[in-house]
mmCIF file of C-alpha atoms in Angstrom:
data_model
loop_
_atom_site.group_PDB
_atom_site.id
_atom_site.type_symbol
_atom_site.label_atom_id
_atom_site.label_comp_id
_atom_site.label_asym_id
_atom_site.label_seq_id
_atom_site.Cartn_x
_atom_site.Cartn_y
_atom_site.Cartn_z
ATOM 1 C CA MET A 1 -86.313 -8.498 -64.844
ATOM 2 C CA PHE A 2 -82.627 -7.779 -63.856
ATOM 3 C CA GLU A 3 -81.089 -8.170 -67.396
ATOM 4 C CA LYS A 4 -79.800 -4.548 -67.617
ATOM 5 C CA GLU A 5 -78.434 -4.660 -64.039
ATOM 6 C CA SER A 6 -76.644 -8.007 -64.584
ATOM 7 C CA GLU A 7 -75.042 -6.636 -67.781
ATOM 8 C CA LEU A 8 -73.816 -3.632 -65.937
ATOM 9 C CA ILE A 9 -72.357 -5.828 -63.215
ATOM 10 C CA GLU A 10 -70.708 -8.137 -65.742
ATOM 11 C CA SER A 11 -69.270 -5.151 -67.544
ATOM 12 C CA LEU A 12 -67.014 -4.484 -64.514
ATOM 13 C CA SER A 13 -64.643 -6.992 -65.916
ATOM 14 C CA LYS A 14 -63.805 -4.543 -68.653
ATOM 15 C CA TYR A 15 -62.346 -2.024 -66.178
ATOM 16 C CA SER A 16 -58.768 -2.163 -64.929
ATOM 17 C CA ILE A 17 -56.878 0.276 -62.773
ATOM 18 C CA GLU A 18 -53.203 1.323 -63.292
ATOM 19 C CA ILE A 19 -51.279 3.037 -60.451
ATOM 20 C CA GLY A 20 -47.770 4.352 -60.656
ATOM 21 C CA VAL A 21 -45.880 7.070 -62.474
ATOM 22 C CA ILE A 22 -47.642 6.578 -65.704
ATOM 23 C CA SER A 23 -47.589 10.192 -67.196
ATOM 24 C CA GLU A 24 -45.963 10.615 -70.567
ATOM 25 C CA ASP A 25 -43.691 13.425 -69.059
ATOM 26 C CA THR A 26 -42.171 12.062 -65.851
ATOM 27 C CA GLY A 27 -39.062 14.189 -65.968
ATOM 28 C CA ARG A 28 -37.712 15.563 -62.738
ATOM 29 C CA LYS A 29 -37.308 19.331 -62.324
ATOM 30 C CA GLU A 30 -34.339 19.419 -60.013
ATOM 31 C CA THR A 31 -30.871 19.831 -61.687
ATOM 32 C CA VAL A 32 -29.460 16.982 -59.532
ATOM 33 C CA SER A 33 -31.684 14.258 -60.993
ATOM 34 C CA TYR A 34 -28.819 12.523 -62.854
ATOM 35 C CA GLY A 35 -31.039 12.277 -65.976
ATOM 36 C CA ILE A 36 -33.453 10.036 -64.252
ATOM 37 C CA THR A 37 -37.218 10.354 -64.624
ATOM 38 C CA ASN A 38 -39.829 9.916 -61.793
ATOM 39 C CA ALA A 39 -40.969 6.703 -63.437
ATOM 40 C CA GLU A 40 -37.434 5.218 -63.334
ATOM 41 C CA LEU A 41 -36.832 6.485 -59.790
ATOM 42 C CA MET A 42 -40.204 4.829 -58.673
ATOM 43 C CA GLN A 43 -39.112 1.655 -60.253
ATOM 44 C CA ILE A 44 -35.770 1.578 -58.559
ATOM 45 C CA HIS A 45 -37.399 2.331 -55.113
ATOM 46 C CA GLU A 46 -40.253 -0.049 -55.597
ATOM 47 C CA ASN A 47 -37.935 -2.945 -56.153
ATOM 48 C CA GLY A 48 -34.772 -1.705 -54.595
ATOM 49 C CA SER A 49 -31.329 -1.809 -56.081
ATOM 50 C CA PRO A 50 -28.721 -4.077 -54.425
ATOM 51 C CA ILE A 51 -25.939 -2.622 -56.605
ATOM 52 C CA LYS A 52 -26.631 0.914 -55.428
ATOM 53 C CA ASN A 53 -27.459 -0.343 -51.863
ATOM 54 C CA ILE A 54 -31.055 1.060 -52.094
ATOM 55 C CA PRO A 55 -33.599 -1.082 -50.158
ATOM 56 C CA ALA A 56 -37.044 -1.806 -51.554
ATOM 57 C CA ARG A 57 -39.678 0.728 -50.663
ATOM 58 C CA PRO A 58 -42.802 -0.876 -52.288
ATOM 59 C CA VAL A 59 -45.199 2.136 -52.049
ATOM 60 C CA LEU A 60 -47.199 0.818 -55.072
ATOM 61 C CA ASP A 61 -47.307 -2.695 -53.794
ATOM 62 C CA LEU A 62 -48.348 -1.503 -50.344
ATOM 63 C CA THR A 63 -51.122 0.641 -51.963
ATOM 64 C CA ILE A 64 -52.431 -2.393 -53.952
ATOM 65 C CA MET A 65 -52.450 -4.519 -50.772
ATOM 66 C CA TRP A 66 -54.371 -1.761 -48.992
ATOM 67 C CA THR A 67 -56.741 -1.427 -51.740
ATOM 68 C CA GLU A 68 -57.393 -5.275 -51.730
ATOM 69 C CA GLN A 69 -57.861 -5.258 -47.945
ATOM 70 C CA HIS A 70 -59.852 -2.135 -47.282
ATOM 71 C CA LEU A 71 -61.380 -0.595 -50.466
ATOM 72 C CA ILE A 72 -62.398 -2.996 -53.124
ATOM 73 C CA LYS A 73 -65.200 -4.783 -51.358
ATOM 74 C CA ARG A 74 -66.564 -1.473 -50.099
ATOM 75 C CA VAL A 75 -66.434 -0.093 -53.719
ATOM 76 C CA LEU A 76 -67.998 -3.176 -55.329
ATOM 77 C CA ASP A 77 -70.765 -3.162 -52.734
ATOM 78 C CA SER A 78 -71.448 0.410 -53.431
ATOM 79 C CA ILE A 79 -71.597 -0.294 -57.105
ATOM 80 C CA ILE A 80 -73.889 -3.258 -56.705
ATOM 81 C CA GLU A 81 -76.190 -1.292 -54.489
ATOM 82 C CA GLY A 82 -76.094 1.558 -56.892
ATOM 83 C CA VAL A 83 -77.022 -0.494 -59.828
ATOM 84 C CA PHE A 84 -79.802 -2.591 -58.178
ATOM 85 C CA GLU A 85 -81.286 0.048 -55.899
ATOM 86 C CA LYS A 86 -80.424 3.486 -57.239
ATOM 87 C CA ASN A 87 -80.682 2.784 -61.047
ATOM 88 C CA TRP A 88 -77.029 3.361 -61.605
ATOM 89 C CA GLY A 89 -75.654 3.183 -65.106
ATOM 90 C CA LYS A 90 -72.193 3.237 -66.667
ATOM 91 C CA VAL A 91 -71.574 6.868 -65.776
ATOM 92 C CA GLU A 92 -72.179 6.337 -62.072
ATOM 93 C CA ILE A 93 -70.231 3.102 -62.069
ATOM 94 C CA GLU A 94 -67.153 4.919 -63.587
ATOM 95 C CA ARG A 95 -67.490 7.844 -61.261
ATOM 96 C CA GLU A 96 -67.334 5.419 -58.304
ATOM 97 C CA LEU A 97 -64.294 3.593 -59.795
ATOM 98 C CA SER A 98 -62.630 6.945 -60.483
ATOM 99 C CA ARG A 99 -63.117 7.883 -56.885
ATOM 100 C CA MET A 100 -61.323 4.714 -55.865
ATOM 101 C CA CYS A 101 -58.457 5.734 -58.060
ATOM 102 C CA ILE A 102 -58.291 9.059 -56.234
ATOM 103 C CA ARG A 103 -58.171 7.167 -52.838
ATOM 104 C CA MET A 104 -55.494 4.988 -54.164
ATOM 105 C CA GLU A 105 -53.362 7.903 -55.263
ATOM 106 C CA ASN A 106 -53.828 9.613 -52.032
ATOM 107 C CA HIS A 107 -52.965 6.514 -50.072
ATOM 108 C CA ALA A 108 -49.772 6.013 -52.158
ATOM 109 C CA ARG A 109 -48.776 9.551 -51.464
ATOM 110 C CA GLU A 110 -49.592 9.315 -47.716
ATOM 111 C CA ILE A 111 -47.170 6.449 -47.447
ATOM 112 C CA ILE A 112 -44.460 8.686 -48.581
ATOM 113 C CA TYR A 113 -45.519 11.873 -46.765
ATOM 114 C CA ASP A 114 -46.308 10.221 -43.332
ATOM 115 C CA ASN A 115 -42.706 8.953 -42.820
ATOM 116 C CA ASP A 116 -44.261 6.601 -40.134
ATOM 117 C CA GLY A 117 -41.533 3.846 -40.418
ATOM 118 C CA THR A 118 -43.400 1.865 -43.109
ATOM 119 C CA LEU A 119 -40.555 2.477 -45.530
ATOM 120 C CA ALA A 120 -36.963 1.489 -45.074
ATOM 121 C CA PRO A 121 -34.953 4.373 -43.712
ATOM 122 C CA ASN A 122 -32.400 6.371 -45.525
ATOM 123 C CA SER A 123 -28.832 5.338 -45.242
ATOM 124 C CA PRO A 124 -26.820 7.600 -42.701
ATOM 125 C CA ARG A 125 -25.130 9.210 -45.675
ATOM 126 C CA VAL A 126 -28.284 10.118 -47.472
ATOM 127 C CA ALA A 127 -29.973 11.168 -44.128
ATOM 128 C CA LYS A 128 -27.098 13.529 -43.645
ATOM 129 C CA ARG A 129 -27.308 15.019 -47.161
ATOM 130 C CA LYS A 130 -31.040 15.473 -46.784
ATOM 131 C CA LYS A 131 -30.707 16.851 -43.225
ATOM 132 C CA GLY A 132 -33.205 14.197 -42.043
ATOM 133 C CA ASN A 133 -34.400 10.654 -42.479
ATOM 134 C CA HIS A 134 -37.510 10.942 -44.750
ATOM 135 C CA PRO A 135 -37.397 8.149 -47.353
ATOM 136 C CA LEU A 136 -38.527 9.000 -50.930
ATOM 137 C CA PHE A 137 -39.201 12.595 -49.897
ATOM 138 C CA ASP A 138 -36.873 15.526 -50.809
ATOM 139 C CA THR A 139 -38.903 17.909 -52.996
ATOM 140 C CA GLY A 140 -42.187 16.051 -53.219
ATOM 141 C CA GLN A 141 -41.913 15.466 -56.894
ATOM 142 C CA LEU A 142 -42.000 11.703 -56.813
ATOM 143 C CA ALA A 143 -45.057 11.580 -54.569
ATOM 144 C CA ARG A 144 -46.909 14.110 -56.731
ATOM 145 C CA SER A 145 -46.034 12.159 -59.894
ATOM 146 C CA ILE A 146 -47.989 9.102 -58.621
ATOM 147 C CA THR A 147 -51.162 8.755 -60.431
ATOM 148 C CA CYS A 148 -54.016 6.248 -60.771
ATOM 149 C CA LYS A 149 -55.850 5.712 -64.044
ATOM 150 C CA LEU A 150 -59.187 3.976 -64.789
ATOM 151 C CA CYS A 151 -58.842 1.925 -68.031
ATOM 152 C CA ILE A 152 -61.735 0.525 -70.039
ATOM 153 C CA LYS A 153 -61.332 -2.318 -72.408
ATOM 154 C CA ASN A 154 -63.694 -2.258 -75.432
#
């Protein structure tokens, strides 16, 4: 009786989500970028760089933790309800997972934009150069380059 629905629920294991700076073109537009891409800059800040005295600012890890704590159960419950009660198919499931990706992108960007003390502050030298202490934010390029992508394994 629920064979179709069970297959749809089991098909969820074929989906994965990537979040980060995953675009092919991650170059920075400013002239003082020292030849570094947004992807490389994100990697440095996500893990920190003791050599360069840059603390870890794990925006992506924080986003994944937030997703695990606040989003996944809600999205899975919505998908299960949709499949069993609203006759959802693959299209609706992928739409719901894509919405989750958008929420994840927005959350990662909000971590940077909000400047609420979650991220390690800039050094006094960097704060003086930037005329303020807003970690990971200067032009907004890095935050805008964060994307989330729904992947489907065949």
